[in-house]
Coordinates of C-alpha atoms in Angstrom, one line a residue:
Chain A
M251 CA 50.1 -66.5 -13.6
E252 CA 51.0 -68.1 -16.9
E253 CA 47.5 -69.0 -17.7
S254 CA 46.1 -65.6 -17.1
N255 CA 48.6 -64.1 -19.5
T256 CA 48.6 -66.5 -22.4
L257 CA 45.0 -67.6 -22.5
T258 CA 43.3 -64.3 -21.9
L259 CA 40.6 -64.6 -24.4
K260 CA 39.7 -68.2 -23.5
R261 CA 39.8 -67.2 -19.8
F262 CA 37.5 -64.3 -20.5
I263 CA 35.0 -66.5 -22.3
I264 CA 35.0 -69.1 -19.5
L265 CA 34.5 -66.4 -16.9
A266 CA 31.7 -64.8 -18.9
V267 CA 29.8 -68.1 -19.2
I268 CA 30.2 -68.6 -15.5
A269 CA 28.9 -65.1 -14.9
V270 CA 25.9 -65.7 -17.0
W271 CA 25.1 -68.8 -15.0
V272 CA 25.6 -66.9 -11.7
V273 CA 23.1 -64.3 -12.9
F274 CA 20.6 -67.0 -13.8
A275 CA 21.1 -68.7 -10.5
M276 CA 21.0 -65.6 -8.4
A277 CA 18.4 -63.4 -10.2
P278 CA 15.4 -65.2 -8.8
L279 CA 17.0 -65.2 -5.3
V280 CA 17.7 -61.4 -5.5
W281 CA 14.1 -61.0 -6.8
L282 CA 12.8 -63.0 -3.9
F283 CA 14.7 -60.8 -1.5
M284 CA 13.5 -57.6 -3.2
S285 CA 9.9 -58.9 -3.2
S286 CA 10.1 -59.6 0.5
L287 CA 10.6 -55.9 1.0
K288 CA 7.9 -54.6 -1.3
T289 CA 4.4 -53.3 -0.7
R290 CA 1.4 -55.0 -2.2
L291 CA 1.2 -52.3 -4.8
D292 CA 4.9 -52.6 -5.9
L293 CA 4.6 -56.4 -6.0
F294 CA 2.0 -56.3 -8.7
S295 CA 3.3 -53.3 -10.8
M296 CA 4.0 -53.8 -14.5
P297 CA 6.8 -53.1 -15.6
P298 CA 8.2 -54.7 -12.4
K299 CA 9.8 -52.2 -10.0
F300 CA 13.6 -52.5 -9.5
I301 CA 13.8 -49.4 -7.4
F302 CA 11.3 -49.0 -4.7
K303 CA 10.8 -47.9 -1.1
P304 CA 11.5 -51.0 1.0
T305 CA 9.1 -51.9 3.7
L306 CA 9.1 -54.7 6.3
H307 CA 5.4 -55.4 5.8
G308 CA 6.0 -58.9 4.5
Y309 CA 8.0 -59.9 7.5
E310 CA 5.5 -58.2 9.8
A311 CA 2.7 -60.1 8.1
L312 CA 4.6 -63.2 8.8
F313 CA 5.0 -62.6 12.5
I314 CA 2.0 -60.5 13.4
T315 CA -1.6 -61.4 12.6
T316 CA -4.0 -58.4 12.4
Y317 CA -7.6 -59.3 13.1
A318 CA -10.6 -57.7 11.5
D319 CA -11.3 -55.6 14.6
G320 CA -7.8 -54.2 14.4
T321 CA -6.2 -56.1 17.3
R322 CA -2.7 -57.5 16.5
K323 CA -1.3 -60.6 17.9
V324 CA 2.0 -62.5 17.4
S325 CA 1.1 -65.1 14.8
E326 CA 1.3 -68.8 15.3
I327 CA 4.4 -68.8 13.1
I328 CA 6.7 -68.6 16.2
G329 CA 5.4 -72.0 17.2
T330 CA 5.8 -73.3 13.7
M331 CA 9.4 -72.0 13.6
F332 CA 10.1 -73.7 16.9
N333 CA 8.7 -76.9 15.5
S334 CA 10.9 -76.7 12.4
I335 CA 14.0 -76.0 14.4
L336 CA 13.3 -78.8 16.8
I337 CA 12.2 -81.4 14.3
A338 CA 14.8 -80.6 11.6
G339 CA 17.5 -80.1 14.3
M340 CA 16.9 -83.2 16.3
G341 CA 16.2 -85.3 13.2
T342 CA 19.6 -84.2 11.8
I343 CA 21.6 -84.6 15.0
L344 CA 20.2 -88.1 15.6
A345 CA 20.6 -89.2 12.0
V346 CA 24.2 -88.0 12.0
A347 CA 24.8 -89.7 15.3
L348 CA 23.3 -93.0 14.2
G349 CA 24.9 -92.7 10.8
T350 CA 28.3 -92.2 12.4
M351 CA 27.9 -95.3 14.5
S352 CA 26.7 -97.6 11.7
G353 CA 29.1 -96.0 9.3
Y354 CA 32.0 -96.9 11.6
A355 CA 30.7 -100.4 12.1
A356 CA 30.4 -100.8 8.3
S357 CA 33.8 -99.4 7.7
R358 CA 35.7 -101.5 10.3
F359 CA 34.0 -104.7 10.9
E360 CA 32.8 -107.7 8.9
F361 CA 29.3 -108.8 9.8
K362 CA 26.7 -111.1 8.4
A363 CA 24.9 -109.8 5.3
K364 CA 26.9 -106.6 5.3
G365 CA 26.3 -106.0 1.6
D366 CA 22.6 -106.5 2.1
F367 CA 22.6 -104.1 5.1
M368 CA 24.3 -101.4 3.1
F369 CA 22.0 -102.0 0.1
F370 CA 19.0 -101.7 2.4
V371 CA 20.3 -98.6 4.1
L372 CA 21.0 -96.9 0.8
S373 CA 17.6 -97.8 -0.7
T374 CA 15.9 -95.7 2.0
R375 CA 17.5 -92.7 0.2
M376 CA 15.6 -93.6 -2.9
L377 CA 12.3 -94.2 -1.2
P378 CA 9.5 -92.2 -2.9
A379 CA 7.8 -90.4 0.0
V380 CA 4.5 -90.2 -1.8
A381 CA 4.3 -93.9 -2.4
V382 CA 4.7 -94.9 1.2
L383 CA 2.9 -91.9 2.6
V384 CA -0.5 -93.7 2.6
S385 CA 0.9 -96.4 4.9
F386 CA 2.7 -94.0 7.1
H387 CA -0.5 -92.0 7.5
I388 CA -2.3 -95.1 8.7
M389 CA 0.5 -96.3 10.9
Y390 CA 1.1 -92.9 12.5
A391 CA -2.6 -92.6 13.3
R392 CA -2.7 -96.0 15.0
L393 CA 0.5 -95.4 17.0
G394 CA -0.7 -91.9 18.1
L395 CA 2.3 -90.4 16.3
A396 CA 0.3 -88.3 13.8
D397 CA 0.9 -84.6 14.3
T398 CA 3.6 -85.1 17.0
R399 CA 7.1 -83.6 16.9
F400 CA 8.4 -87.0 18.0
G401 CA 6.9 -88.8 15.1
M402 CA 8.3 -86.2 12.7
I403 CA 11.8 -86.5 14.2
L404 CA 11.6 -90.3 13.7
L405 CA 10.6 -89.7 10.0
Y406 CA 13.4 -87.3 9.4
I407 CA 15.9 -89.7 10.9
L408 CA 14.5 -92.3 8.5
V409 CA 14.8 -90.0 5.5
N410 CA 18.5 -89.1 6.3
I411 CA 20.0 -92.2 7.9
G412 CA 21.0 -93.9 4.6
L413 CA 22.8 -90.9 3.4
A414 CA 24.5 -90.3 6.8
T415 CA 25.7 -93.9 7.0
W416 CA 27.2 -93.9 3.5
I417 CA 28.9 -90.5 3.9
M418 CA 30.4 -91.5 7.3
K419 CA 31.5 -94.9 6.1
G420 CA 33.4 -93.1 3.3
F421 CA 35.1 -90.8 5.8
F422 CA 36.0 -93.7 8.2
D423 CA 37.4 -95.7 5.2
G424 CA 39.8 -92.8 4.7
V425 CA 41.2 -93.1 8.3
P426 CA 44.0 -95.6 8.5
R427 CA 43.2 -98.7 10.5
D428 CA 46.7 -98.7 12.0
L429 CA 45.6 -95.9 14.2
E430 CA 43.2 -98.1 16.2
E431 CA 45.3 -101.2 15.9
V432 CA 48.2 -99.4 17.7
A433 CA 45.9 -98.2 20.4
L434 CA 44.4 -101.7 20.9
V435 CA 47.8 -103.3 21.1
N436 CA 48.7 -100.8 23.8
G437 CA 45.7 -101.8 25.9
Y438 CA 43.2 -99.1 25.0
S439 CA 39.7 -100.1 24.3
R440 CA 38.0 -100.0 20.9
L441 CA 35.5 -97.4 22.2
W442 CA 38.3 -95.2 23.5
A443 CA 40.1 -95.4 20.2
F444 CA 36.9 -94.5 18.4
R445 CA 36.2 -91.6 20.6
K446 CA 39.6 -90.1 21.1
L447 CA 41.5 -91.0 17.9
V448 CA 39.1 -91.7 15.0
L449 CA 36.2 -89.2 15.7
P450 CA 38.4 -86.1 15.7
M451 CA 39.8 -87.2 12.3
V452 CA 36.3 -87.3 10.7
K453 CA 35.1 -83.9 11.9
G454 CA 34.9 -82.7 8.3
G455 CA 32.7 -85.7 7.4
I456 CA 30.4 -85.0 10.3
A457 CA 30.1 -81.4 9.2
A458 CA 29.3 -82.3 5.6
T459 CA 26.8 -85.0 6.7
T460 CA 25.1 -82.5 9.0
G461 CA 24.8 -80.0 6.2
F462 CA 23.2 -82.5 3.8
C463 CA 20.8 -84.0 6.3
F464 CA 19.7 -80.6 7.6
I465 CA 18.9 -79.3 4.1
F466 CA 16.6 -82.3 3.6
A467 CA 14.9 -82.1 6.9
W468 CA 14.5 -78.4 7.0
N469 CA 12.9 -78.2 3.6
E470 CA 10.9 -81.4 3.6
F471 CA 7.3 -80.9 2.6
T472 CA 5.7 -84.1 1.4
F473 CA 5.7 -86.1 4.7
A474 CA 5.0 -83.0 6.8
S475 CA 2.0 -81.9 4.7
I476 CA 0.2 -85.1 5.6
I477 CA 1.5 -86.1 9.0
T478 CA 1.3 -82.7 10.6
T479 CA -1.8 -80.6 10.9
T480 CA -1.4 -78.1 13.8
R481 CA 0.8 -79.1 16.8
A482 CA 3.8 -80.3 14.8
K483 CA 3.4 -78.1 11.7
T484 CA 6.6 -77.1 10.0
L485 CA 7.5 -74.0 8.1
P486 CA 7.2 -75.4 4.5
V487 CA 3.7 -76.6 5.4
R488 CA 2.8 -73.2 6.8
I489 CA 4.0 -71.5 3.6
S490 CA 2.1 -73.9 1.4
A491 CA -1.1 -72.8 3.2
A492 CA -0.7 -69.6 1.2
L493 CA -1.5 -71.6 -2.0
G494 CA -4.9 -71.4 -3.5
K495 CA -5.8 -68.2 -1.6
E496 CA -7.0 -65.3 -3.7
G497 CA -4.8 -62.2 -3.3
L498 CA -2.0 -64.2 -2.0
D499 CA 0.4 -62.1 0.0
W500 CA 3.5 -62.6 -2.0
A501 CA 5.7 -60.4 0.2
M502 CA 4.9 -62.7 3.1
V503 CA 5.8 -65.8 1.0
A504 CA 9.0 -64.2 -0.1
A505 CA 9.8 -63.2 3.5
A506 CA 9.3 -66.8 4.6
G507 CA 11.5 -68.0 1.8
I508 CA 14.3 -65.7 2.9
L509 CA 13.9 -66.8 6.5
L510 CA 14.0 -70.4 5.4
I511 CA 17.2 -70.1 3.3
I512 CA 19.3 -68.1 5.7
P513 CA 20.2 -71.0 8.1
I514 CA 21.0 -73.2 5.2
V515 CA 23.3 -70.7 3.5
V516 CA 25.2 -70.0 6.7
L517 CA 25.6 -73.7 7.3
F518 CA 26.8 -74.4 3.8
Y519 CA 29.2 -71.5 3.9
L520 CA 30.7 -72.9 7.1
I521 CA 31.1 -76.4 5.8
R522 CA 32.0 -75.5 2.2
K523 CA 35.5 -77.0 2.5
H524 CA 34.0 -80.4 3.3
L525 CA 31.2 -80.4 0.8
L526 CA 33.0 -82.0 -2.2
M527 CA 34.5 -84.8 0.0
G528 CA 31.1 -85.4 1.6
M529 CA 29.5 -85.6 -1.8
T530 CA 32.1 -88.0 -3.1
F531 CA 31.8 -90.3 -0.1
G532 CA 28.1 -90.2 0.5
V533 CA 26.5 -90.2 -2.9
L534 CA 29.2 -92.1 -4.6
G535 CA 30.3 -94.3 -1.7
K536 CA 33.8 -93.9 -3.1
K537 CA 37.2 -93.9 -1.4
E538 CA 39.6 -91.3 -2.4
Chain B
M193 CA 47.6 -92.5 31.8
Q194 CA 44.8 -93.6 34.0
E195 CA 42.7 -94.6 31.1
R196 CA 45.4 -97.1 30.0
K197 CA 44.5 -99.3 32.9
I198 CA 40.9 -99.7 31.8
P199 CA 40.4 -103.3 30.7
R200 CA 38.9 -103.9 27.3
M201 CA 35.3 -104.3 28.3
F202 CA 33.7 -104.9 25.0
S203 CA 34.9 -107.2 22.2
D204 CA 35.0 -105.8 18.7
R205 CA 31.9 -107.9 17.9
A206 CA 29.9 -106.3 20.7
V207 CA 31.0 -102.8 19.6
C208 CA 30.0 -103.6 16.1
Y209 CA 26.5 -104.8 17.0
F210 CA 26.0 -102.0 19.5
F211 CA 26.8 -99.5 16.7
L212 CA 24.6 -101.1 14.2
F213 CA 21.7 -101.9 16.5
P214 CA 19.9 -98.5 16.7
T215 CA 20.0 -97.9 13.0
L216 CA 18.7 -101.3 12.2
V217 CA 15.9 -101.2 14.8
L218 CA 14.8 -97.8 13.7
L219 CA 14.7 -98.8 10.0
L220 CA 12.8 -102.0 10.7
F221 CA 10.4 -100.3 13.0
L222 CA 9.6 -97.6 10.6
L223 CA 9.6 -99.5 7.3
V224 CA 8.3 -103.0 7.9
Y225 CA 4.8 -102.1 8.9
P226 CA 4.2 -99.4 6.2
F227 CA 5.6 -101.7 3.6
L228 CA 3.4 -104.7 4.6
S229 CA 0.3 -102.5 4.9
L230 CA 1.0 -101.0 1.5
I231 CA 1.0 -104.5 -0.1
Y232 CA -2.0 -105.6 2.0
N233 CA -4.2 -102.6 1.3
S234 CA -3.4 -102.6 -2.4
F235 CA -5.5 -105.8 -2.7
F236 CA -8.6 -104.2 -1.1
R237 CA -11.3 -101.7 -1.8
Y238 CA -10.8 -99.6 1.2
S239 CA -10.9 -96.0 2.4
V240 CA -9.5 -94.6 5.6
L241 CA -12.3 -92.1 5.6
R242 CA -14.9 -94.8 5.7
A243 CA -13.2 -97.1 8.3
A244 CA -16.6 -98.5 9.3
V245 CA -17.1 -99.9 5.8
P246 CA -15.2 -103.3 5.8
A247 CA -12.4 -103.5 3.3
K248 CA -13.3 -105.8 0.4
F249 CA -10.7 -108.1 -1.1
I250 CA -10.6 -107.5 -4.8
G251 CA -7.3 -109.2 -5.8
F252 CA -5.3 -107.5 -8.4
N253 CA -8.2 -105.3 -9.6
N254 CA -6.6 -102.1 -8.2
Y255 CA -3.4 -102.8 -10.2
L256 CA -5.4 -103.8 -13.3
F257 CA -7.3 -100.6 -13.0
F258 CA -4.2 -98.4 -13.2
L259 CA -2.4 -100.5 -15.8
T260 CA -5.3 -100.3 -18.2
D261 CA -6.4 -96.8 -17.4
D262 CA -5.7 -94.3 -20.2
Y263 CA -5.6 -91.4 -17.8
T264 CA -2.9 -93.0 -15.7
W265 CA -0.9 -93.8 -18.8
R266 CA -1.0 -90.2 -19.8
R267 CA 0.3 -89.3 -16.3
F268 CA 3.2 -91.7 -16.9
V269 CA 3.9 -90.3 -20.4
F270 CA 4.0 -86.8 -18.9
T271 CA 6.2 -87.8 -16.1
G272 CA 8.5 -89.5 -18.5
K273 CA 8.6 -86.5 -20.8
F274 CA 9.4 -84.2 -17.9
V275 CA 12.1 -86.5 -16.5
L276 CA 13.9 -87.0 -19.8
L277 CA 13.9 -83.4 -20.8
A278 CA 14.7 -81.9 -17.4
V279 CA 17.4 -84.4 -16.5
S280 CA 19.2 -84.2 -19.8
I281 CA 19.2 -80.4 -19.9
Q282 CA 20.4 -80.3 -16.3
F283 CA 23.0 -82.9 -17.0
F284 CA 24.7 -81.1 -19.9
L285 CA 24.5 -77.7 -18.2
G286 CA 25.7 -79.1 -14.9
V287 CA 28.7 -80.9 -16.4
G288 CA 29.6 -77.9 -18.6
I289 CA 29.5 -75.4 -15.7
A290 CA 31.4 -77.7 -13.4
Y291 CA 34.1 -78.1 -16.1
L292 CA 34.4 -74.4 -16.7
F293 CA 34.6 -74.0 -12.9
Q294 CA 37.9 -75.9 -12.9
T295 CA 39.4 -72.5 -13.8
K296 CA 40.9 -70.7 -10.8
F297 CA 39.8 -67.1 -10.2
K298 CA 39.3 -64.6 -7.4
G299 CA 36.3 -65.2 -5.2
R300 CA 35.8 -68.7 -6.5
D301 CA 34.6 -70.0 -3.1
V302 CA 31.9 -67.3 -2.7
I303 CA 30.8 -67.8 -6.3
F304 CA 30.6 -71.5 -5.7
T305 CA 28.4 -71.1 -2.7
M306 CA 26.2 -68.7 -4.8
I307 CA 25.8 -71.2 -7.6
L308 CA 24.6 -73.8 -5.1
M309 CA 22.1 -71.6 -3.5
P310 CA 19.0 -72.5 -5.5
M311 CA 19.2 -76.1 -4.2
M312 CA 19.2 -74.9 -0.6
L313 CA 15.8 -73.3 -1.0
S314 CA 12.7 -75.2 0.0
P315 CA 11.0 -76.7 -3.1
I316 CA 7.7 -75.2 -1.9
V317 CA 9.2 -71.7 -1.9
V318 CA 10.8 -72.4 -5.3
G319 CA 7.5 -73.5 -6.7
L320 CA 5.5 -70.6 -5.3
F321 CA 8.0 -68.0 -6.3
W322 CA 8.4 -69.2 -9.9
K323 CA 4.6 -69.2 -10.0
Y324 CA 4.9 -65.5 -9.1
M325 CA 7.6 -64.9 -11.7
F326 CA 5.8 -66.8 -14.4
N327 CA 2.6 -64.8 -13.9
T328 CA 1.3 -63.2 -17.1
E329 CA 0.2 -59.9 -15.5
W330 CA 3.1 -59.0 -13.3
G331 CA 5.7 -61.7 -13.8
L332 CA 9.4 -60.9 -14.2
V333 CA 9.9 -63.7 -16.8
N334 CA 7.6 -62.2 -19.4
Y335 CA 8.8 -58.7 -18.7
L336 CA 12.4 -59.8 -19.5
L337 CA 11.2 -61.5 -22.7
S338 CA 9.5 -58.3 -23.7
L339 CA 12.7 -56.4 -23.2
V340 CA 14.4 -58.5 -25.9
G341 CA 11.3 -58.2 -28.1
L342 CA 9.8 -61.7 -27.5
P343 CA 6.1 -62.2 -27.2
A344 CA 4.5 -62.8 -23.8
V345 CA 4.0 -66.5 -23.0
D346 CA 1.1 -67.9 -21.1
W347 CA 3.5 -70.0 -18.9
L348 CA 1.0 -71.6 -16.5
G349 CA -2.2 -71.5 -18.6
N350 CA -1.0 -73.5 -21.7
P351 CA -0.2 -77.2 -21.4
T352 CA 2.9 -77.1 -23.6
Y353 CA 4.4 -74.0 -21.9
S354 CA 3.5 -75.3 -18.5
L355 CA 5.7 -78.4 -19.1
W356 CA 8.5 -76.0 -19.9
A357 CA 7.7 -73.9 -16.9
T358 CA 8.2 -76.9 -14.6
I359 CA 11.4 -77.8 -16.5
I360 CA 12.8 -74.3 -16.1
A361 CA 12.1 -74.2 -12.4
D362 CA 13.4 -77.7 -11.9
T363 CA 16.5 -76.9 -13.9
W364 CA 17.1 -73.7 -11.9
M365 CA 16.8 -75.6 -8.6
W366 CA 18.6 -78.9 -9.4
T367 CA 21.4 -78.2 -11.9
P368 CA 23.5 -77.2 -8.8
F369 CA 23.3 -80.8 -7.7
T370 CA 24.8 -82.1 -10.9
I371 CA 27.4 -79.3 -10.7
L372 CA 28.4 -80.4 -7.2
L373 CA 28.6 -84.1 -8.2
A374 CA 30.5 -83.3 -11.4
M375 CA 33.0 -81.1 -9.5
A376 CA 33.5 -84.1 -7.1
A377 CA 34.1 -86.3 -10.1
F378 CA 36.6 -83.9 -11.7
S379 CA 38.5 -83.4 -8.5
G380 CA 39.3 -87.1 -8.4
I381 CA 41.2 -87.0 -11.7
P382 CA 45.0 -87.0 -11.1
K383 CA 46.6 -83.7 -12.2
S384 CA 49.5 -85.6 -13.7
L385 CA 47.3 -86.7 -16.6
Y386 CA 46.5 -83.1 -17.5
E387 CA 50.2 -82.2 -17.2
A388 CA 51.1 -85.0 -19.5
A389 CA 48.5 -83.8 -22.1
D390 CA 49.9 -80.3 -21.8
V391 CA 53.4 -81.5 -22.6
D392 CA 52.0 -83.1 -25.7
G393 CA 50.4 -79.8 -26.6
A394 CA 46.8 -81.1 -26.4
S395 CA 44.0 -78.7 -26.9
G396 CA 41.4 -78.0 -24.2
A397 CA 38.7 -79.8 -26.1
F398 CA 41.0 -82.8 -26.6
K399 CA 41.7 -82.9 -22.9
F400 CA 38.0 -82.7 -22.1
F401 CA 37.0 -85.6 -24.4
N402 CA 40.0 -87.8 -23.8
V403 CA 40.9 -87.2 -20.2
T404 CA 38.1 -85.6 -18.2
L405 CA 35.1 -87.3 -19.7
P406 CA 36.3 -90.9 -19.7
L407 CA 37.8 -90.7 -16.2
S408 CA 34.8 -89.0 -14.6
A409 CA 32.2 -91.0 -16.6
P410 CA 31.4 -93.5 -13.8
V411 CA 30.6 -90.7 -11.4
L412 CA 28.7 -88.7 -14.0
I413 CA 26.5 -91.8 -14.7
I414 CA 25.8 -92.0 -11.0
A415 CA 24.7 -88.3 -11.0
L416 CA 22.5 -89.0 -13.9
L417 CA 20.8 -92.0 -12.3
L418 CA 20.3 -90.1 -9.0
R419 CA 18.7 -87.2 -10.8
L420 CA 16.5 -89.6 -12.8
I421 CA 15.2 -91.3 -9.6
D422 CA 14.7 -88.0 -7.8
S423 CA 12.9 -86.2 -10.6
F424 CA 10.8 -89.2 -11.3
K425 CA 9.4 -89.2 -7.7
Q426 CA 9.3 -85.4 -7.4
F427 CA 6.1 -84.0 -6.1
D428 CA 6.5 -80.8 -4.0
L429 CA 7.7 -78.5 -6.8
F430 CA 4.7 -79.4 -9.0
Y431 CA 2.4 -79.0 -6.0
A432 CA 3.5 -75.4 -5.5
L433 CA 4.2 -74.3 -9.0
T434 CA 1.4 -75.6 -11.2
G435 CA -0.8 -77.6 -8.8
G436 CA -0.9 -80.2 -11.7
G437 CA -2.5 -77.7 -14.0
P438 CA -3.7 -76.2 -16.2
G439 CA -6.4 -78.9 -16.0
D440 CA -4.2 -81.9 -15.3
A441 CA -1.6 -81.2 -17.9
T442 CA 1.4 -81.2 -15.5
Q443 CA 0.0 -83.9 -13.2
T444 CA 2.8 -86.4 -12.6
V445 CA 2.3 -90.0 -11.3
S446 CA 3.3 -88.9 -7.9
F447 CA 0.8 -86.1 -8.0
Q448 CA -2.0 -88.4 -9.1
L449 CA -1.0 -90.7 -6.2
Y450 CA -1.2 -87.9 -3.7
K451 CA -4.6 -86.9 -4.9
T452 CA -5.9 -90.5 -4.9
A453 CA -4.7 -90.9 -1.4
F454 CA -5.4 -87.6 0.3
Q455 CA -8.0 -85.9 -1.8
Y456 CA -10.3 -88.8 -2.7
F457 CA -9.1 -91.0 0.1
Y458 CA -9.1 -94.2 -2.1
T459 CA -6.7 -95.9 0.2
G460 CA -6.7 -99.2 -1.6
E461 CA -6.2 -97.7 -5.0
A462 CA -3.5 -95.4 -3.8
S463 CA -1.7 -98.3 -2.2
A464 CA -1.6 -100.1 -5.5
L465 CA -0.4 -97.1 -7.4
G466 CA 2.2 -96.6 -4.6
M467 CA 3.4 -100.2 -5.1
I468 CA 3.7 -99.6 -8.9
L469 CA 5.7 -96.4 -8.2
L470 CA 7.8 -98.2 -5.6
I471 CA 8.5 -101.1 -8.0
I472 CA 9.7 -98.7 -10.7
I473 CA 11.9 -96.8 -8.3
I474 CA 13.3 -100.0 -6.8
G475 CA 14.1 -101.2 -10.4
L476 CA 15.9 -97.9 -11.1
S477 CA 17.7 -98.0 -7.7
S478 CA 18.9 -101.5 -8.1
I479 CA 20.5 -100.6 -11.5
F480 CA 22.1 -97.6 -9.7
I481 CA 23.3 -99.6 -6.7
R482 CA 24.6 -102.5 -8.8
Y483 CA 26.5 -100.0 -10.9
L484 CA 27.9 -98.4 -7.7
T485 CA 29.0 -101.7 -6.3
S486 CA 30.7 -102.8 -9.5
L487 CA 32.5 -99.5 -9.5
G488 CA 33.7 -100.1 -5.9
E489 CA 35.0 -103.5 -6.9
K490 CA 36.8 -102.2 -9.8
Q491 CA 38.4 -99.5 -7.6
S492 CA 39.6 -101.9 -4.9
A493 CA 40.8 -104.4 -7.6

């Protein structure tokens, strides 16, 4: 209360600057949403139209393909969406599960070359996809994993496991060891203590890790653009197919963008309380 | 109480290895072969498209080619320019916004989520949509410039402006990442220090430069390093926004690598350039990780 009374001008300036930033951050997103509801004519009008009659044509174009002879069919995007949900979903769940296990081991036990292990795991986070893509392309072709959902799930576990291990280790470090020690002394098993005592205490960590991993897997393009062609194609690859085409249907691109961001925004809003902690632990590997 | 009777079936050691095993196996399975094949192929003249043509061992020639090639050097110079400009702009903006965001106000949670939203969008969509907004005929950006009396800019057709177009789109998308990290850094500073400064009647600027900045510096440096690495290897945003153009003005090293590998299918050359990129990233990462580890030691000390 005191602040808002005595520092009114300063407070006003701070809020104004924040407001300017919010406008800069949100304007393209609002424009994206508006564009997804425009007709072809409105999309290309100059000056740009801020008030227009909204249509769902962009979304329709996304889901329904109209052929030259006028027949309409549900487009292959349903399959692409299914691929994206399955690949990003499974990739995330498995990365979080494996990261939770290895994060717990790294937090509680001493093992040979632990420092090297953590270094190695974290270095996967830095891996430039483009640099190793040539080799993955060859390996996946030889193993028959090219253009398979299974192969893509493996890749997305790989992309995320380093981050997941580090975030979860940070959260486990924050849980007092006494908790398990007492349980062990009383004859409970380590696994029981892990499942019943420790896991419930790191729910927030699991939520944050899930959010970070999902955003990567859901939006990933570089690997997917080369490894997948038809059967395992994901949404970002599908959208990029619009590139280089003359008379690109921007409403459709915008509609796809809106569809892509919705699950992420919902997820992030749900886990917003755990975000900062997750960031602190995972990216910084830091104990609070 | 039934569970109490269960004997301890696994020793801690067994649990430890059981927990580490899947992660280790997966990483080794997925990384060892690609890494070895990257090194191996980098010494050969080889193309996956012409698998029937036997690969020819040419020693370090692929590496020598890139290291002495003017065109490749220009790609490195452009990449460096982009990384330095984009990352420093994002860093100052991100830290500044995060600092202002320490103020409490109504709806802060919702606004915070809104600020983070650009980073949630797929880089492909970000690239494509900024391309739409930068268009000289119907783009929103030039329209807004014209409203304040500024001349139209050929964002994607002129090499200088297209550098700035990529920087603007990248800044829009990734400043939230710095904001998030800086917020995490600031939240770790004990409130008592600010209260002590308040008692002494310190000004806001004094508090920022003498309390906030020194105490959050380690984390801010980490944010800076992470952004350096990520923007150095960035590919997808360029792919969608400029396609490396106009000409090859905005073609980064990653982009050149992608084209070498999947447009021309020079697998051997691409492997060598991949190794060069990998070595640079590993160098940057080891600085980063060493810094992180030394930080952890200081903390536990």
